[in-house]
mmCIF file of C-alpha atoms in Angstrom:
data_model
loop_
_atom_site.group_PDB
_atom_site.id
_atom_site.type_symbol
_atom_site.label_atom_id
_atom_site.label_comp_id
_atom_site.label_asym_id
_atom_site.label_seq_id
_atom_site.Cartn_x
_atom_site.Cartn_y
_atom_site.Cartn_z
ATOM 1 C CA TYR Q 331 271.684 94.166 8.123
ATOM 2 C CA LYS Q 332 270.738 96.991 10.515
ATOM 3 C CA ARG Q 333 270.477 99.622 7.794
ATOM 4 C CA LEU Q 334 268.530 97.724 5.126
ATOM 5 C CA ILE Q 335 267.475 94.133 5.879
ATOM 6 C CA LEU Q 336 266.039 94.547 9.418
ATOM 7 C CA PRO Q 337 263.869 97.622 8.592
ATOM 8 C CA SER Q 338 262.594 95.817 5.470
ATOM 9 C CA ILE Q 339 261.653 92.702 7.478
ATOM 10 C CA GLU Q 340 259.936 94.846 10.117
ATOM 11 C CA ARG Q 341 257.876 96.661 7.463
ATOM 12 C CA GLU Q 342 256.913 93.354 5.860
ATOM 13 C CA ILE Q 343 255.789 91.811 9.157
ATOM 14 C CA ARG Q 344 253.952 94.977 10.200
ATOM 15 C CA SER Q 345 252.160 95.054 6.833
ATOM 16 C CA GLU Q 346 251.088 91.398 7.145
ATOM 17 C CA LEU Q 347 249.826 91.932 10.715
ATOM 18 C CA SER Q 348 247.952 95.077 9.672
ATOM 19 C CA ILE Q 349 246.175 93.177 6.886
ATOM 20 C CA LYS Q 350 245.250 90.343 9.288
ATOM 21 C CA GLY Q 351 244.033 92.850 11.880
ATOM 22 C CA GLU Q 352 241.983 94.728 9.288
ATOM 23 C CA ASP Q 353 240.370 91.517 8.011
ATOM 24 C CA ALA Q 354 239.514 90.484 11.582
ATOM 25 C CA ALA Q 355 238.038 93.934 12.322
ATOM 26 C CA ILE Q 356 235.906 93.906 9.150
ATOM 27 C CA LYS Q 357 234.682 90.396 9.972
ATOM 28 C CA ASN Q 358 233.773 91.596 13.463
ATOM 29 C CA PHE Q 359 231.856 94.566 11.992
ATOM 30 C CA GLY Q 360 229.946 92.140 9.775
ATOM 31 C CA ASN Q 361 229.027 89.882 12.716
ATOM 32 C CA ASN Q 362 227.829 92.879 14.753
ATOM 33 C CA LEU Q 363 225.725 94.165 11.857
ATOM 34 C CA GLU Q 364 224.202 90.732 11.251
ATOM 35 C CA ALA Q 365 223.225 90.431 14.921
ATOM 36 C CA LEU Q 366 221.598 93.871 14.776
ATOM 37 C CA LEU Q 367 219.677 93.103 11.579
ATOM 38 C CA MET Q 368 218.491 89.770 12.973
ATOM 39 C CA THR Q 369 216.897 91.417 16.022
ATOM 40 C CA PRO Q 370 213.391 89.895 16.298
ATOM 41 C CA PRO Q 371 210.650 92.318 15.174
ATOM 42 C CA MET Q 372 207.866 93.440 17.485
ATOM 43 C CA LYS Q 373 204.823 93.350 15.230
ATOM 44 C CA GLU Q 374 201.297 94.669 15.764
ATOM 45 C CA LYS Q 375 202.279 97.337 18.297
ATOM 46 C CA ASN Q 376 201.507 101.035 18.363
ATOM 47 C CA VAL Q 377 204.824 102.608 19.346
ATOM 48 C CA LEU Q 378 205.779 105.901 20.958
ATOM 49 C CA ALA Q 379 209.472 106.635 20.423
ATOM 50 C CA ILE Q 380 211.723 108.930 22.412
ATOM 51 C CA ASP Q 381 214.935 110.259 20.895
ATOM 52 C CA PRO Q 382 216.566 111.509 24.133
ATOM 53 C CA GLY Q 383 218.449 114.761 24.561
ATOM 54 C CA PHE Q 384 219.369 117.355 27.174
ATOM 55 C CA ILE Q 385 219.639 120.846 25.670
ATOM 56 C CA ASN Q 386 217.554 120.274 22.539
ATOM 57 C CA GLY Q 387 215.057 118.152 24.415
ATOM 58 C CA CYS Q 388 213.551 114.730 23.769
ATOM 59 C CA LYS Q 389 212.012 114.238 20.325
ATOM 60 C CA ILE Q 390 208.789 112.227 20.477
ATOM 61 C CA ALA Q 391 207.083 110.379 17.616
ATOM 62 C CA VAL Q 392 204.129 107.987 17.491
ATOM 63 C CA VAL Q 393 203.606 105.360 14.778
ATOM 64 C CA ASP Q 394 200.771 102.883 14.297
ATOM 65 C CA LYS Q 395 201.012 99.092 13.992
ATOM 66 C CA LEU Q 396 202.068 99.356 10.352
ATOM 67 C CA GLY Q 397 204.743 101.957 11.042
ATOM 68 C CA ASN Q 398 202.695 104.872 9.686
ATOM 69 C CA TYR Q 399 203.505 108.240 11.252
ATOM 70 C CA LEU Q 400 200.771 109.581 13.545
ATOM 71 C CA ASP Q 401 202.090 112.438 15.669
ATOM 72 C CA SER Q 402 205.216 114.076 17.074
ATOM 73 C CA THR Q 403 206.342 116.695 19.562
ATOM 74 C CA VAL Q 404 209.350 117.818 21.622
ATOM 75 C CA ILE Q 405 209.659 118.004 25.407
ATOM 76 C CA LYS Q 406 212.542 119.289 27.548
ATOM 77 C CA PRO Q 407 212.324 117.555 30.938
ATOM 78 C CA PHE Q 408 216.070 117.533 31.642
ATOM 79 C CA ILE Q 409 217.047 121.200 31.338
ATOM 80 C CA LYS Q 410 218.580 122.825 34.416
ATOM 81 C CA ASN Q 411 216.373 124.545 36.995
ATOM 82 C CA LYS Q 412 213.273 122.897 35.569
ATOM 83 C CA SER Q 413 210.244 123.573 37.759
ATOM 84 C CA GLN Q 414 208.215 120.624 39.021
ATOM 85 C CA GLU Q 415 205.118 122.087 37.401
ATOM 86 C CA SER Q 416 206.802 122.252 33.994
ATOM 87 C CA PHE Q 417 208.249 118.740 34.481
ATOM 88 C CA ASP Q 418 204.788 117.347 35.266
ATOM 89 C CA ARG Q 419 203.405 119.110 32.197
ATOM 90 C CA ASP Q 420 205.973 117.348 29.983
ATOM 91 C CA MET Q 421 205.004 114.031 31.523
ATOM 92 C CA LYS Q 422 201.320 114.737 30.918
ATOM 93 C CA ILE Q 423 202.024 115.425 27.217
ATOM 94 C CA ILE Q 424 203.405 111.890 26.838
ATOM 95 C CA VAL Q 425 200.536 110.372 28.816
ATOM 96 C CA ASP Q 426 197.988 112.123 26.575
ATOM 97 C CA LEU Q 427 199.728 110.776 23.447
ATOM 98 C CA ILE Q 428 199.754 107.261 24.908
ATOM 99 C CA ASN Q 429 196.032 107.403 25.668
ATOM 100 C CA LYS Q 430 195.064 109.115 22.405
ATOM 101 C CA TYR Q 431 196.835 106.613 20.139
ATOM 102 C CA GLU Q 432 196.501 103.535 22.387
ATOM 103 C CA VAL Q 433 200.264 103.086 22.550
ATOM 104 C CA ASP Q 434 201.392 99.548 23.445
ATOM 105 C CA ILE Q 435 205.102 100.109 23.947
ATOM 106 C CA ILE Q 436 207.642 102.933 24.298
ATOM 107 C CA SER Q 437 210.914 102.810 22.359
ATOM 108 C CA ILE Q 438 213.787 104.790 23.924
ATOM 109 C CA GLY Q 439 216.958 105.544 21.956
ATOM 110 C CA ASN Q 440 220.193 104.557 23.708
ATOM 111 C CA GLY Q 441 222.022 107.835 23.040
ATOM 112 C CA THR Q 442 222.628 110.891 25.224
ATOM 113 C CA ALA Q 443 220.148 111.173 28.141
ATOM 114 C CA SER Q 444 218.934 107.603 27.582
ATOM 115 C CA ARG Q 445 219.135 106.630 31.256
ATOM 116 C CA GLU Q 446 217.412 109.820 32.340
ATOM 117 C CA SER Q 447 214.667 109.151 29.788
ATOM 118 C CA GLU Q 448 214.299 105.590 31.043
ATOM 119 C CA LYS Q 449 213.783 106.831 34.615
ATOM 120 C CA PHE Q 450 211.349 109.486 33.341
ATOM 121 C CA VAL Q 451 209.288 106.826 31.540
ATOM 122 C CA ALA Q 452 209.424 104.356 34.443
ATOM 123 C CA ASP Q 453 208.241 107.044 36.891
ATOM 124 C CA MET Q 454 205.495 108.092 34.452
ATOM 125 C CA ILE Q 455 204.190 104.523 34.058
ATOM 126 C CA LYS Q 456 204.124 104.086 37.828
ATOM 127 C CA LYS Q 457 202.548 107.479 38.550
ATOM 128 C CA TYR Q 458 199.731 107.140 35.991
ATOM 129 C CA ASN Q 459 199.417 103.338 36.281
ATOM 130 C CA LEU Q 460 199.824 102.936 32.511
ATOM 131 C CA ASN Q 461 199.479 99.596 30.782
ATOM 132 C CA VAL Q 462 202.578 100.065 28.599
ATOM 133 C CA LYS Q 463 206.126 98.760 28.611
ATOM 134 C CA TYR Q 464 209.346 100.333 27.381
ATOM 135 C CA VAL Q 465 212.440 99.083 25.543
ATOM 136 C CA ILE Q 466 215.890 100.627 25.073
ATOM 137 C CA VAL Q 467 216.677 100.544 21.342
ATOM 138 C CA SER Q 468 219.948 101.116 19.489
ATOM 139 C CA GLU Q 469 219.772 104.448 17.690
ATOM 140 C CA ALA Q 470 222.902 103.762 15.634
ATOM 141 C CA GLY Q 471 222.591 105.470 12.268
ATOM 142 C CA ALA Q 472 219.333 107.245 13.127
ATOM 143 C CA SER Q 473 220.867 110.690 12.621
ATOM 144 C CA ILE Q 474 222.284 109.618 9.240
ATOM 145 C CA TYR Q 475 218.860 108.347 8.170
ATOM 146 C CA SER Q 476 217.036 111.479 9.358
ATOM 147 C CA ALA Q 477 219.076 113.721 7.029
ATOM 148 C CA SER Q 478 219.134 111.287 4.105
ATOM 149 C CA LYS Q 479 217.291 111.499 0.810
ATOM 150 C CA VAL Q 480 215.210 108.468 1.826
ATOM 151 C CA ALA Q 481 213.938 110.207 4.981
ATOM 152 C CA ILE Q 482 213.195 113.433 3.095
ATOM 153 C CA GLU Q 483 211.117 111.474 0.561
ATOM 154 C CA GLU Q 484 209.234 109.675 3.338
ATOM 155 C CA PHE Q 485 208.667 112.697 5.590
ATOM 156 C CA PRO Q 486 209.154 115.933 3.635
ATOM 157 C CA ASP Q 487 207.191 117.963 6.195
ATOM 158 C CA LEU Q 488 208.939 116.630 9.304
ATOM 159 C CA ALA Q 489 211.965 118.230 10.965
ATOM 160 C CA VAL Q 490 215.188 116.208 10.892
ATOM 161 C CA GLU Q 491 215.126 115.397 14.605
ATOM 162 C CA LYS Q 492 211.536 114.102 14.442
ATOM 163 C CA ARG Q 493 212.416 111.805 11.547
ATOM 164 C CA SER Q 494 215.054 110.321 13.836
ATOM 165 C CA ALA Q 495 212.381 109.564 16.454
ATOM 166 C CA VAL Q 496 210.206 107.866 13.817
ATOM 167 C CA SER Q 497 213.172 105.677 12.857
ATOM 168 C CA ILE Q 498 213.684 104.682 16.511
ATOM 169 C CA ALA Q 499 210.017 103.646 16.690
ATOM 170 C CA ARG Q 500 210.090 101.657 13.466
ATOM 171 C CA ARG Q 501 213.320 99.829 14.235
ATOM 172 C CA LEU Q 502 211.544 98.292 17.223
ATOM 173 C CA GLN Q 503 208.673 97.113 15.009
ATOM 174 C CA ASP Q 504 210.833 95.790 12.167
ATOM 175 C CA PRO Q 505 214.597 96.346 12.606
ATOM 176 C CA LEU Q 506 215.574 94.826 9.272
ATOM 177 C CA SER Q 507 213.204 96.892 7.110
ATOM 178 C CA GLU Q 508 214.250 100.101 8.864
ATOM 179 C CA LEU Q 509 218.000 99.544 9.067
ATOM 180 C CA VAL Q 510 218.356 98.731 5.349
ATOM 181 C CA LYS Q 511 217.531 102.404 4.674
ATOM 182 C CA ILE Q 512 220.848 103.383 6.261
ATOM 183 C CA PRO Q 513 224.191 102.797 4.501
ATOM 184 C CA PRO Q 514 225.661 99.713 6.272
ATOM 185 C CA ASP Q 515 228.900 101.538 7.085
ATOM 186 C CA GLY Q 516 226.854 104.346 8.674
ATOM 187 C CA ILE Q 517 225.257 102.171 11.343
ATOM 188 C CA GLY Q 518 228.440 102.179 13.438
ATOM 189 C CA VAL Q 519 228.731 98.501 14.334
ATOM 190 C CA GLY Q 520 232.315 98.386 15.581
ATOM 191 C CA LEU Q 521 235.336 100.296 16.813
ATOM 192 C CA TYR Q 522 237.870 101.846 14.453
ATOM 193 C CA GLN Q 523 235.708 101.456 11.351
ATOM 194 C CA HIS Q 524 237.333 104.568 9.905
ATOM 195 C CA ASP Q 525 240.776 102.960 10.262
ATOM 196 C CA VAL Q 526 240.078 100.145 7.797
ATOM 197 C CA GLN Q 527 239.732 100.297 4.023
ATOM 198 C CA GLY Q 528 236.388 101.890 3.246
ATOM 199 C CA LYS Q 529 235.804 99.925 0.052
ATOM 200 C CA LYS Q 530 236.623 96.606 1.716
ATOM 201 C CA LEU Q 531 234.342 97.385 4.671
ATOM 202 C CA LYS Q 532 231.460 98.491 2.438
ATOM 203 C CA GLU Q 533 231.664 95.355 0.290
ATOM 204 C CA ASN Q 534 231.623 93.121 3.361
ATOM 205 C CA LEU Q 535 228.731 94.939 5.059
ATOM 206 C CA ASP Q 536 226.702 95.053 1.828
ATOM 207 C CA PHE Q 537 227.181 91.294 1.554
ATOM 208 C CA VAL Q 538 226.007 90.815 5.159
ATOM 209 C CA VAL Q 539 222.840 92.869 4.560
ATOM 210 C CA SER Q 540 222.101 90.963 1.345
ATOM 211 C CA LYS Q 541 222.663 87.638 3.105
ATOM 212 C CA VAL Q 542 220.336 88.515 5.983
ATOM 213 C CA VAL Q 543 217.567 89.896 3.732
ATOM 214 C CA ASN Q 544 217.639 86.827 1.488
ATOM 215 C CA ASN Q 545 217.755 84.541 4.504
ATOM 216 C CA VAL Q 546 214.799 86.185 6.252
ATOM 217 C CA GLY Q 547 212.817 86.963 3.084
ATOM 218 C CA VAL Q 548 210.367 89.799 2.465
ATOM 219 C CA ASN Q 549 206.656 90.229 1.840
ATOM 220 C CA ILE Q 550 206.621 91.166 -1.840
ATOM 221 C CA ASN Q 551 203.262 92.936 -1.421
ATOM 222 C CA THR Q 552 204.440 95.385 1.228
ATOM 223 C CA ALA Q 553 208.271 95.460 1.088
ATOM 224 C CA SER Q 554 209.840 98.866 0.478
ATOM 225 C CA PRO Q 555 212.188 99.469 -2.497
ATOM 226 C CA TYR Q 556 215.024 99.978 0.018
ATOM 227 C CA ILE Q 557 214.864 96.331 1.102
ATOM 228 C CA LEU Q 558 213.885 94.912 -2.301
ATOM 229 C CA LYS Q 559 217.201 96.100 -3.779
ATOM 230 C CA TYR Q 560 218.978 93.494 -1.638
ATOM 231 C CA ILE Q 561 216.907 90.594 -3.002
ATOM 232 C CA SER Q 562 219.011 88.432 -5.293
ATOM 233 C CA GLY Q 563 217.913 88.599 -8.925
ATOM 234 C CA LEU Q 564 215.827 91.763 -8.610
ATOM 235 C CA THR Q 565 217.115 94.637 -10.731
ATOM 236 C CA LYS Q 566 216.234 98.322 -10.338
ATOM 237 C CA THR Q 567 213.943 98.040 -13.367
ATOM 238 C CA ASN Q 568 212.084 95.056 -11.901
ATOM 239 C CA ILE Q 569 211.706 96.790 -8.546
ATOM 240 C CA LYS Q 570 210.269 99.903 -10.221
ATOM 241 C CA LYS Q 571 207.790 97.793 -12.207
ATOM 242 C CA LEU Q 572 206.769 95.963 -9.041
ATOM 243 C CA ILE Q 573 206.223 99.197 -7.085
ATOM 244 C CA ASP Q 574 204.254 100.726 -9.978
ATOM 245 C CA TYR Q 575 202.085 97.595 -10.237
ATOM 246 C CA ARG Q 576 201.370 97.654 -6.484
ATOM 247 C CA THR Q 577 200.505 101.344 -6.661
ATOM 248 C CA LYS Q 578 198.022 100.748 -9.496
ATOM 249 C CA LYS Q 579 196.450 97.796 -7.679
ATOM 250 C CA GLY Q 580 196.161 100.236 -4.788
#
């Protein structure tokens, strides 16, 4: 019993519990992803996005109401021994961008230096009496997007870090349309996602994305090919024909 039967029973029970735990974890990942994708969009807003950072600075990008890229820059307000004059100059750069492009809202990524960036923006709004608001936005998967083939096709002339800032701006305007460009398992929607079966997780998350997209629906006249691929019944060939037709109609 001790040598053969008990160890066998223990392995069997452990295996069953592991499968149950894995299924529960994958279900939890799916629920988290669905909640993220269903975040209400903030339409008709010119957005200035800040991808926060300490050593490499904060990456800034501005997009118009339709999500079109307008401008970008980098500031380093949080480096050590920063002079007040240099700090004020960084703040003035943002203020000038806000005024130039009539920015309605500021989107701040929730990564490293997020809280410092929030205080920076709050102080700036108060100091210059700006008529703008700010929102902390999840930047999960932004770095994966910025180095992806999709991002390179969209912004071939932009540096990787600036593409990330554009993504942070757009995911405030239309979270669903922006997040579908990132592989679902790359968004990082739960703990221990690398401890579960990759294939099982991917299938579940792909299903969640497809369910949300088909539930919400898309504007066929403006939807990107990245979101159209999740529409039930649309094949790659049909999507290509649709995009080509829209391009010709111009």
